[in-house]
XYZ file of C-alpha atoms in Angstrom:
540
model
C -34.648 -36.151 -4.926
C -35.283 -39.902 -4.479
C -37.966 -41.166 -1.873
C -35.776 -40.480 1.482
C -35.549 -44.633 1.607
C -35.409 -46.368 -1.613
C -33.774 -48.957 -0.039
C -34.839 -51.591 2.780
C -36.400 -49.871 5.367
C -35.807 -52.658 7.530
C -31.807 -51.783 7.812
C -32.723 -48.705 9.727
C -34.055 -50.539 12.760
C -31.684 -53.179 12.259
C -27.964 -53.995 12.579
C -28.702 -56.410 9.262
C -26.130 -56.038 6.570
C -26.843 -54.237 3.563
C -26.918 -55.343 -0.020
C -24.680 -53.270 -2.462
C -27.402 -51.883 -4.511
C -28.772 -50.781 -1.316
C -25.481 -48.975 -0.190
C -25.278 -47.510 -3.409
C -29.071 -45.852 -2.873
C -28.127 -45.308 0.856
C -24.643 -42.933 -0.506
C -27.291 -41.616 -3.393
C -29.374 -39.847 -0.690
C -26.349 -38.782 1.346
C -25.159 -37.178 -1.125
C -28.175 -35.244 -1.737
C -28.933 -34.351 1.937
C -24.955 -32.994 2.426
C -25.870 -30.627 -0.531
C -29.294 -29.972 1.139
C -26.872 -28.900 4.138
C -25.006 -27.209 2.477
C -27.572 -24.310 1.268
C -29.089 -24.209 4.287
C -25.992 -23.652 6.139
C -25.045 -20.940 3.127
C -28.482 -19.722 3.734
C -27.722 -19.357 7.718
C -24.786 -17.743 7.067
C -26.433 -14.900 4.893
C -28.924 -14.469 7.211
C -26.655 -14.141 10.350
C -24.520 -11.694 8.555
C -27.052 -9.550 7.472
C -28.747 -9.749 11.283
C -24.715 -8.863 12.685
C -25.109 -5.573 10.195
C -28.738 -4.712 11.367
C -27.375 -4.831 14.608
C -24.524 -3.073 14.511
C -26.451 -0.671 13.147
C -28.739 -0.855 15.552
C -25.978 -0.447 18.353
C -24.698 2.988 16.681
C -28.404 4.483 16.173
C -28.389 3.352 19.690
C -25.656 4.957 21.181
C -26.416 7.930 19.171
C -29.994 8.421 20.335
C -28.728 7.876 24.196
C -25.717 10.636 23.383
C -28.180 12.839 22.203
C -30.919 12.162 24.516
C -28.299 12.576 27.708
C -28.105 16.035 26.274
C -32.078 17.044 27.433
C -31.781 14.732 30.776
C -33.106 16.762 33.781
C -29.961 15.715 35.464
C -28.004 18.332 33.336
C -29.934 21.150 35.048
C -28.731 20.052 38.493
C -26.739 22.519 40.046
C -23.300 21.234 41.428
C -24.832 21.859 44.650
C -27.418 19.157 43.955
C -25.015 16.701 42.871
C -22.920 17.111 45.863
C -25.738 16.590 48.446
C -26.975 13.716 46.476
C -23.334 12.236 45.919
C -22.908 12.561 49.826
C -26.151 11.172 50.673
C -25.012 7.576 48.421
C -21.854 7.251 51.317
C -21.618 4.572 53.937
C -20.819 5.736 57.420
C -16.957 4.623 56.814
C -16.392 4.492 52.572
C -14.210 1.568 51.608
C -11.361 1.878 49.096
C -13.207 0.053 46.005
C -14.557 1.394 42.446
C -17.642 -0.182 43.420
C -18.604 1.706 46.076
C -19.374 5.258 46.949
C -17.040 7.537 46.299
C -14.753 5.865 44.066
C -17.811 4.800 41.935
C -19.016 8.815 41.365
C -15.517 8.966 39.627
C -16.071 6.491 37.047
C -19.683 7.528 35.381
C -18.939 10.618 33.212
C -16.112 13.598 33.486
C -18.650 16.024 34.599
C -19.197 13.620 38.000
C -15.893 12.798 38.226
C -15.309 16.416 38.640
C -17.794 17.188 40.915
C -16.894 14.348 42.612
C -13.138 14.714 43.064
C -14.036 18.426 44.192
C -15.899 17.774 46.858
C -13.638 17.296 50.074
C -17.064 15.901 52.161
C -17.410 12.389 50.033
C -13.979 11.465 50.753
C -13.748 12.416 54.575
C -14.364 8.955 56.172
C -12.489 5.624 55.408
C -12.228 2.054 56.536
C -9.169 0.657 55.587
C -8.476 -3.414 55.920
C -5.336 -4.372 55.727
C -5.652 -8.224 54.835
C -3.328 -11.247 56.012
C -0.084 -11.899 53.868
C -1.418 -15.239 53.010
C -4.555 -13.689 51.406
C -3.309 -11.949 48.116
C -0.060 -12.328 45.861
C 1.222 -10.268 45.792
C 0.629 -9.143 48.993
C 3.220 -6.246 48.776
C 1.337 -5.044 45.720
C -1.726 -4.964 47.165
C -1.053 -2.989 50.268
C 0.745 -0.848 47.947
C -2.717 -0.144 46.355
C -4.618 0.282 48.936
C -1.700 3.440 50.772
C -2.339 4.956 47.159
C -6.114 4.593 47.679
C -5.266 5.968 51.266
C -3.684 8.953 49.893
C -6.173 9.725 47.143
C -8.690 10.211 50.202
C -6.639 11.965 52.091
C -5.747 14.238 49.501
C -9.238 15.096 48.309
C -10.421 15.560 51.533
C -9.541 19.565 52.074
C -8.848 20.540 55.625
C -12.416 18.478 56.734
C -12.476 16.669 59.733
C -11.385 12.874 59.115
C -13.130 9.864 60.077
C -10.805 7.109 60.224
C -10.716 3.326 61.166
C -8.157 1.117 60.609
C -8.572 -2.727 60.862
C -5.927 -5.917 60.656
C -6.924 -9.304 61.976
C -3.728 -10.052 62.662
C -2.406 -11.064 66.025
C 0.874 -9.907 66.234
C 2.299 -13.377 64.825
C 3.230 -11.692 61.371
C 5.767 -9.980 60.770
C 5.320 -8.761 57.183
C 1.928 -8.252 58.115
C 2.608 -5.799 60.792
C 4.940 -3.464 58.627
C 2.332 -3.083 56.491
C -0.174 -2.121 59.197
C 2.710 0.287 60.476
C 3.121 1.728 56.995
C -0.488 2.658 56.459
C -0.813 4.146 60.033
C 2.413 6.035 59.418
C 0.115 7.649 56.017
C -2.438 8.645 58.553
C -0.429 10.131 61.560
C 0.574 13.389 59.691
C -3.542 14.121 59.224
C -3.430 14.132 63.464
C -5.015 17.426 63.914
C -8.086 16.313 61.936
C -9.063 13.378 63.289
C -12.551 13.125 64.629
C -13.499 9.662 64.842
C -10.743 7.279 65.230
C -11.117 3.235 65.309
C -7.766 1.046 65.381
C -7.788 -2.578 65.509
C -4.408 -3.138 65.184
C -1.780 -5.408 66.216
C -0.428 -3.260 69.589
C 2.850 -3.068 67.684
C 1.627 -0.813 65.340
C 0.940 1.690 67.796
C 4.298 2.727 68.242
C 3.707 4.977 65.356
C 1.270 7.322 67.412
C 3.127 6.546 71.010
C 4.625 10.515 70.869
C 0.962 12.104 70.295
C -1.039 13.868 72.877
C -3.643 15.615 73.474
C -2.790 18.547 72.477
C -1.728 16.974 68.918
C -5.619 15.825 68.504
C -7.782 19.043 68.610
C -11.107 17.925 67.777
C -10.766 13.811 68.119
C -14.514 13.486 69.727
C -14.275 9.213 69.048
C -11.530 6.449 69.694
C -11.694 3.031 69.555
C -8.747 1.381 70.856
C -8.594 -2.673 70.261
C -5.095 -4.117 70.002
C -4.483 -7.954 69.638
C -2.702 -9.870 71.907
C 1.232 -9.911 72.452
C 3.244 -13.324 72.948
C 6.306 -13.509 75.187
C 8.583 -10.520 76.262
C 7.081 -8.282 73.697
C 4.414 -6.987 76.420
C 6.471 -5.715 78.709
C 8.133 -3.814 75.875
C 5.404 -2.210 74.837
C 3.550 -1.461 78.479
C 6.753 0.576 79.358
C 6.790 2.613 75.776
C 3.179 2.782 75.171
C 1.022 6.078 76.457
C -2.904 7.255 75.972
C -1.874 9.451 73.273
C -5.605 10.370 73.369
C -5.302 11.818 77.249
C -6.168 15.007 77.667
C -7.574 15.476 74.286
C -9.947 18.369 74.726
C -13.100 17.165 72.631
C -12.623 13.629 73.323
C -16.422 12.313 74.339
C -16.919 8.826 73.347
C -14.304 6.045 74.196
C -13.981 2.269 73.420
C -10.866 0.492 75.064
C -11.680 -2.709 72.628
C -10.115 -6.423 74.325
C -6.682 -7.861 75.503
C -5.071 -4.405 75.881
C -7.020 -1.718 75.424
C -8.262 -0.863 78.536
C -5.058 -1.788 80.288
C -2.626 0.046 78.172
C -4.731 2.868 76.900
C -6.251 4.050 79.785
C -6.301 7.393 80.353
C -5.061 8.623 84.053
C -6.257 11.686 84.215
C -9.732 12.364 85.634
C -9.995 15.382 83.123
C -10.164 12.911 80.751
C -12.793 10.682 82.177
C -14.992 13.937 83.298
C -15.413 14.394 79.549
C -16.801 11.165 78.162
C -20.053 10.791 77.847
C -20.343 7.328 75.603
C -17.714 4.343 77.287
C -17.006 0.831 76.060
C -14.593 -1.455 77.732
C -14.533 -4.229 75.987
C -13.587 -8.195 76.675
C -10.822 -10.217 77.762
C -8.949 -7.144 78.909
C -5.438 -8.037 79.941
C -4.895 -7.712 83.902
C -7.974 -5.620 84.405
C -9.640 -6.012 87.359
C -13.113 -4.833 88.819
C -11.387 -2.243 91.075
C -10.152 -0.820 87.653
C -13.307 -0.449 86.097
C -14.918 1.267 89.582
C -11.923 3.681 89.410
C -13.202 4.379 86.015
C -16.669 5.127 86.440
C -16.267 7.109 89.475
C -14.679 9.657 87.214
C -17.046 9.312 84.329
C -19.515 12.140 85.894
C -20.653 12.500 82.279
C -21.680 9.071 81.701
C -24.404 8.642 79.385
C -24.174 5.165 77.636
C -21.772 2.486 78.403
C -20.549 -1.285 77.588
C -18.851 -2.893 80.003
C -17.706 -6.444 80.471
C -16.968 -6.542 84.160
C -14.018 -8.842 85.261
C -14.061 -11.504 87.967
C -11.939 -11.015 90.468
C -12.612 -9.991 93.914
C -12.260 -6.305 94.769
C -12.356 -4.983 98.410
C -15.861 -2.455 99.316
C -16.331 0.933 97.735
C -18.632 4.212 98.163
C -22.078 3.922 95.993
C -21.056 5.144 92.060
C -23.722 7.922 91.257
C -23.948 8.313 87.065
C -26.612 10.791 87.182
C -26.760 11.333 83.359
C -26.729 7.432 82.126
C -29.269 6.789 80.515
C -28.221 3.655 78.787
C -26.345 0.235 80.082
C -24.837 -3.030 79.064
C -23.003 -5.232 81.648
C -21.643 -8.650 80.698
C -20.270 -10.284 83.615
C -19.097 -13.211 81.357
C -21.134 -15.694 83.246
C -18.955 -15.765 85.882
C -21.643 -13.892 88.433
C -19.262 -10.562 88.830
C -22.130 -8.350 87.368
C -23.922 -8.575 90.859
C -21.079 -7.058 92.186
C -21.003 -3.999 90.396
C -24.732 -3.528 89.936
C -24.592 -3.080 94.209
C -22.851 0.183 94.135
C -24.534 2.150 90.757
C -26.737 4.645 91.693
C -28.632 5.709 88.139
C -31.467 8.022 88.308
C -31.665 8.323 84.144
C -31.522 5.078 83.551
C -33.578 3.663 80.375
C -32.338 1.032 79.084
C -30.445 -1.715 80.812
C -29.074 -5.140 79.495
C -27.544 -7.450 82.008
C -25.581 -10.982 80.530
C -24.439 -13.105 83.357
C -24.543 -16.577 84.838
C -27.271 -17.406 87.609
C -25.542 -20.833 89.172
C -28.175 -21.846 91.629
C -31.649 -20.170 93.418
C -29.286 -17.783 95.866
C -27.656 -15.762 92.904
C -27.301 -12.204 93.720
C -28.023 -11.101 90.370
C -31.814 -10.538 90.898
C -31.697 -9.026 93.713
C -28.903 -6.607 92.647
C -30.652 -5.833 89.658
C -33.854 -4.861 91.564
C -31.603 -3.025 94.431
C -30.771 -1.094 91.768
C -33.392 -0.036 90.094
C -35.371 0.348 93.954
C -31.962 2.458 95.062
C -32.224 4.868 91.472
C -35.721 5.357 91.004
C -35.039 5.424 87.515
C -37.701 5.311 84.491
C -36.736 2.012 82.925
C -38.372 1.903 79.804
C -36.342 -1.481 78.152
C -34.860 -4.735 79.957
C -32.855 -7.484 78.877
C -31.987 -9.874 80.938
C -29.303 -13.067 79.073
C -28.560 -15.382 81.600
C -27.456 -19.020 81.187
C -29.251 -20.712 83.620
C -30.157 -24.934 84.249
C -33.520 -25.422 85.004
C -32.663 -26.265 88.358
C -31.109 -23.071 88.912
C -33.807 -20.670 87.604
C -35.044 -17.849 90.237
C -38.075 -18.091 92.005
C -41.222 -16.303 90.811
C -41.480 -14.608 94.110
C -37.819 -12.849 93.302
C -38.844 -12.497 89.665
C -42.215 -10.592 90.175
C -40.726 -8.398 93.010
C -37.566 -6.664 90.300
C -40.943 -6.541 87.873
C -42.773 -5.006 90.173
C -39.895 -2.228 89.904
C -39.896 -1.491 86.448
C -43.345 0.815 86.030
C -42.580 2.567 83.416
C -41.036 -1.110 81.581
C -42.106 -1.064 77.269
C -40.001 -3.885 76.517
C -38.423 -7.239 78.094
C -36.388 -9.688 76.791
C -35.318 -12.781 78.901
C -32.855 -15.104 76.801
C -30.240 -17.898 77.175
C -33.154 -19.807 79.803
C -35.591 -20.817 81.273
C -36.321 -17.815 83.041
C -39.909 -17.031 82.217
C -41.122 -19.939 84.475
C -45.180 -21.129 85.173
C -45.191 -18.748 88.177
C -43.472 -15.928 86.767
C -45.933 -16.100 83.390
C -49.251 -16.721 85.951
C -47.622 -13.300 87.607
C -47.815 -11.525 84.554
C -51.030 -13.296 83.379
C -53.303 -10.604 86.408
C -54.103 -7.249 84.722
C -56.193 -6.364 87.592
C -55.951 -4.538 90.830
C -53.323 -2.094 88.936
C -51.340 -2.784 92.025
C -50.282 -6.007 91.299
C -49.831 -6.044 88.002
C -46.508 -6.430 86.756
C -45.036 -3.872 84.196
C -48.634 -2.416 83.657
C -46.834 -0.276 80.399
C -44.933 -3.213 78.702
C -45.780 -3.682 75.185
C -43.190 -5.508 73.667
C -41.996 -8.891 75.249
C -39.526 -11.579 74.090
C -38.256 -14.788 75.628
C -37.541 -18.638 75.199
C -40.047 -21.575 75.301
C -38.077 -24.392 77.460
C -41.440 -25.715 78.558
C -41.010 -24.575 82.095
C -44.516 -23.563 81.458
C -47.823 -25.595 80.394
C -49.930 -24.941 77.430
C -52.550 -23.535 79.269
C -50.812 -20.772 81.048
C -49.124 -19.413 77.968
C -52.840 -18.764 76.244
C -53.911 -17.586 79.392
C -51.395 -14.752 79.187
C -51.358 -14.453 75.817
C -55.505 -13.942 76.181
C -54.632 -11.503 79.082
C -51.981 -9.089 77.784
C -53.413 -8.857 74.121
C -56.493 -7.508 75.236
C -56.230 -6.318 78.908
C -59.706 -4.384 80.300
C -60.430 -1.246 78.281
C -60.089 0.844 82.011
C -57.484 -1.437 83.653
C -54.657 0.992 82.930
C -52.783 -1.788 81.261
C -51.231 -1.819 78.243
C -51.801 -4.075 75.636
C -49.038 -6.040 73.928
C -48.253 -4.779 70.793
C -45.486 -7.256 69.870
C -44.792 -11.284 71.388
C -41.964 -13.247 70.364
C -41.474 -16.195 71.797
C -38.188 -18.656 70.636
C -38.394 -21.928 70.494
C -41.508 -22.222 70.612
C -43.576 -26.226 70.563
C -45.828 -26.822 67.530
C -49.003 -26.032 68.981
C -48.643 -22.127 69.566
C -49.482 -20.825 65.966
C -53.202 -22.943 66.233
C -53.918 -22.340 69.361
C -52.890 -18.099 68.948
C -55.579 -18.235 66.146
C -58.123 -18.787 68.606
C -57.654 -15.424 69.789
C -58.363 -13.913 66.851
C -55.517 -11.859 66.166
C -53.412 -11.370 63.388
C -50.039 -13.697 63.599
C -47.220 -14.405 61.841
C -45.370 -17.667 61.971
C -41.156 -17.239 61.435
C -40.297 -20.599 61.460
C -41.805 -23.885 63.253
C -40.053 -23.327 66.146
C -40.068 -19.356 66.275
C -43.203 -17.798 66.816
C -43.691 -14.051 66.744
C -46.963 -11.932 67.170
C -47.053 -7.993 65.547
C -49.758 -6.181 66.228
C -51.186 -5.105 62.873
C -50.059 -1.179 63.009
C -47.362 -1.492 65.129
C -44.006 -0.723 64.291
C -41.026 -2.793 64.639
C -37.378 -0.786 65.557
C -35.732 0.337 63.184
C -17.701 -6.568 59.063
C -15.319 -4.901 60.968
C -16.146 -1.991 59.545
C -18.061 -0.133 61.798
C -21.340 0.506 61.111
C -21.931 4.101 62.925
C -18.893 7.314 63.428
C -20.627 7.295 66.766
C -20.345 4.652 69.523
C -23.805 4.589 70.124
C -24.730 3.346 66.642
C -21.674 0.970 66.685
C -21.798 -0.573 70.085
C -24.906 -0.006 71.379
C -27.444 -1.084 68.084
């Protein structure tokens, strides 16, 4: 081969115009590099077959040696019963109808699973089942139609087991095609009746029509219902108030009941106080058509049982009643929808169980009731309240005063956690209250080891290191406990420096959260629901 430019080098970094006996040298050494491509490219082409044969080659000794080696894996010497308890253990609360998830997934790694699998009735005994929008697939038809067959595969392989069903549409009665398709699939389930456990339906209210003729009776061992229907337009309401029954009343296991919003608790509710003498876990939910508070007193009067409840309490005036004594609750949320109603309520409880309370309301100006009903309550119960939370949206101008604050935590002895959100409730005085750890006597919450709220600056520097300083490290014989966890929102820039001072471990969340964890200490542990009980799904 020629020198690579036996030719003017200058043309190369030039747009100068070449002389023919340099174009003829210039198409010379083309000439040789294209065949210089060409073997190489030949070359490549060898090489790249011959690597495509090592490797298939590869592949097949491959897949032999894992054929073969399957053969000697310990999982062959698992009994069936193995399997099973592992194959139930990989399933959500509610299984979804997908080949992704447990159970449909089991089916799809080798026949031996598959069979195990299909044969075991427990894996395919709970299912949440979403019927989507019309506008979401195409075609929508077709994919409803899959998801009935899915529907009936569960149902099928299920055995005579106990079902755990919930049913969810987001649609709000403004569909038609997508209300005949939430009928259909409820019209699968209603044969299975007598085997429903746990039932959730959040459902147009239409749809209901389908279970209308049940009753108790019909529903032998239902022990969870969750009833939340969207809202009607028009006429179509008083249709369906006339029609529509508690097919759940009188249902003889029935323990734990959720009247979800708009018509739940106004259609659905049972009448009977046999009913309500059996439930133990109640949630009425939000924005319940034409419920009042006289409603919800009716209910709880019944609800001897009471252990846990949600309830969003609605405002409307309601003329005196007799104190309400839950002697088993244990556990309470009241949302008065910041409309002060919660007050009202909290006057006539009388709960000697109680251990957790959560109170979300609206404190308008310094008179509010809330406070004071809140500490009536707990002063009327002499209850062991072991965790507070207290969401109020409140101006600054309309916070309570730290003599009403520190007289409802001068209540709670046997407090271990507080949250105050949505506020500037923890005020200078209030934090200065909690700041003394000594005579025992006036200390507030003397057992409180866990304590969360928002930094508004209703507070200066000084007084939040000066309880911070306290409560970390109260005297060794002051019968105080020492905080264990802080987390304060919102907090200014200055609180992760200034903690270090106290020589504690820290950790910083973001520069406006700050949060404090004991080393050692241990933190607590869609629309489909998360728990087959309500206390996992409502209560967290």
């Amino acid at each position: 081969m020629e020198s690579l430019c036996p030719f003017d080098r200058s043309l190369v970094t030039s747009n100068a115009i070449p002389e023919d006996e340099d174009v003829n040298r210039i198409q010379r050494v083309c000439a040789e590099l294209s065949q210089d491509l060409s073997r190489m490219n030949a070359q490549i082409e060898r090489l790249r077959a011959s690597l495509d044969a090592i490797t298939q080659t590869r592949d097949a000794l491959h897949s032999r040696f894992s054929s073969l080696k399957s053969i000697t894996s310990p999982l062959r010497k698992f009994p069936v019963e193995v399997l099973q308890l592992i194959f139930i253990n990989c399933l959500e609360q509610f299984s979804t109808i997908s080949t992704t998830e447990s159970p449909l997934v089991l089916t799809q790694i080798c026949s031996r699973w598959r069979s195990i699998a299909i044969d075991t009735p427990e894996l395919w005994t709970a299912i949440h089942i979403n019927i989507p929008q019309a506008y979401a697939f195409e075609p929508y038809s077709s994919k409803c139609n899959s998801i009935r067959e899915g529907v009936q595969k569960f149902l099928m392989r299920s055995g005579h087991l106990p079902l755990s069903i919930s049913l969810y549409s987001s649609n709000n009665n403004t569909n038609q095609e997508d209300i005949s398709e939430v009928t259909r699939t409820l019209e699968i389930l209603e044969p299975y009746h007598k085997r429903w456990k746990h039932l959730y339906l959040q459902i147009p209210l239409r749809c209901m029509v389908v279970v209308e003729h049940l009753r108790g009776e019909d529903l032998p061992i239902l022990e969870t219902t969750l009833i939340c229907c969207s809202q009607v337009l028009g006429a179509d309401i008083q249709n369906v108030t006339e029609h529509s029954v508690p097919f759940f009343e009188n249902a003889p296991c029935l323990r734990q009941l959720s009247l979800g919003a708009w018509y739940g608790a106004t259609i659905f509710k049972p009448t009977g106080a046999a009913t309500w003498e059996r439930i133990t876990h109640l949630i009425v939910g939000t924005g319940c058509w034409r419920l009042h508070l006289r409603d919800i007193i009716d209910m709880l009067v019944m609800c001897f049982n009471l252990e846990e409840c949600t309830i969003t309490v609605p405002s409307n005036d309601f003329s005196t009643s007799d104190a309400i004594p839950l002697p088993k609750l244990r556990r309470m949320n009241l949302d008065g929808q910041y409309n002060e109603s919660s007050a009202q309520l909290l006057d006539l409880l009388i709960l000697p169980e109680l251990r957790e309370l959560t109170v979300i309301d609206v404190m308008r100006d310094h008179n509010s009731p809330l406070i004071q009903s809140i500490e009536n309550l707990l002063r009327r119960s002499s209850c062991p309240l072991t965790r507070f939370r207290l969401r109020s949206g409140v101006s600054p101008n309309a916070s309570p005063s730290p003599e009403s604050m520190s007289a409802l935590f001068k209540s709670m002895l046997d407090l271990n956690e507080l949250i105050l959100s949505d506020g500037p409730l923890m005020t200078e005085g209030l934090l200065s209250a909690f700041t003394v750890v000594s005579p025992i006597s006036e200390v507030l919450c003397p057992k409180l080891t866990r304590i969360e709220f928002e930094d508004d600056f209703a507070f200066p520097e000084d007084a939040l290191l000066s309880f911070l300083t306290a409560r970390l490290s109260p005297p060794t014989l002051s019968g105080v406990a020492p905080l264990s966890q802080v987390s304060i929102k919102h907090a200014r820039p200055f609180i992760s420096s200034r903690f270090s001072e106290l020589g504690e471990s820290k950790q910083l969340v973001t520069s406006w959260s700050f949060k404090y964890r004991r080393q050692g200490s241990q933190g607590s542990g869609s629309c489909k629901p998360s728990s087959r009980e309500l206390e996992g799904a409502a209560f967290g």
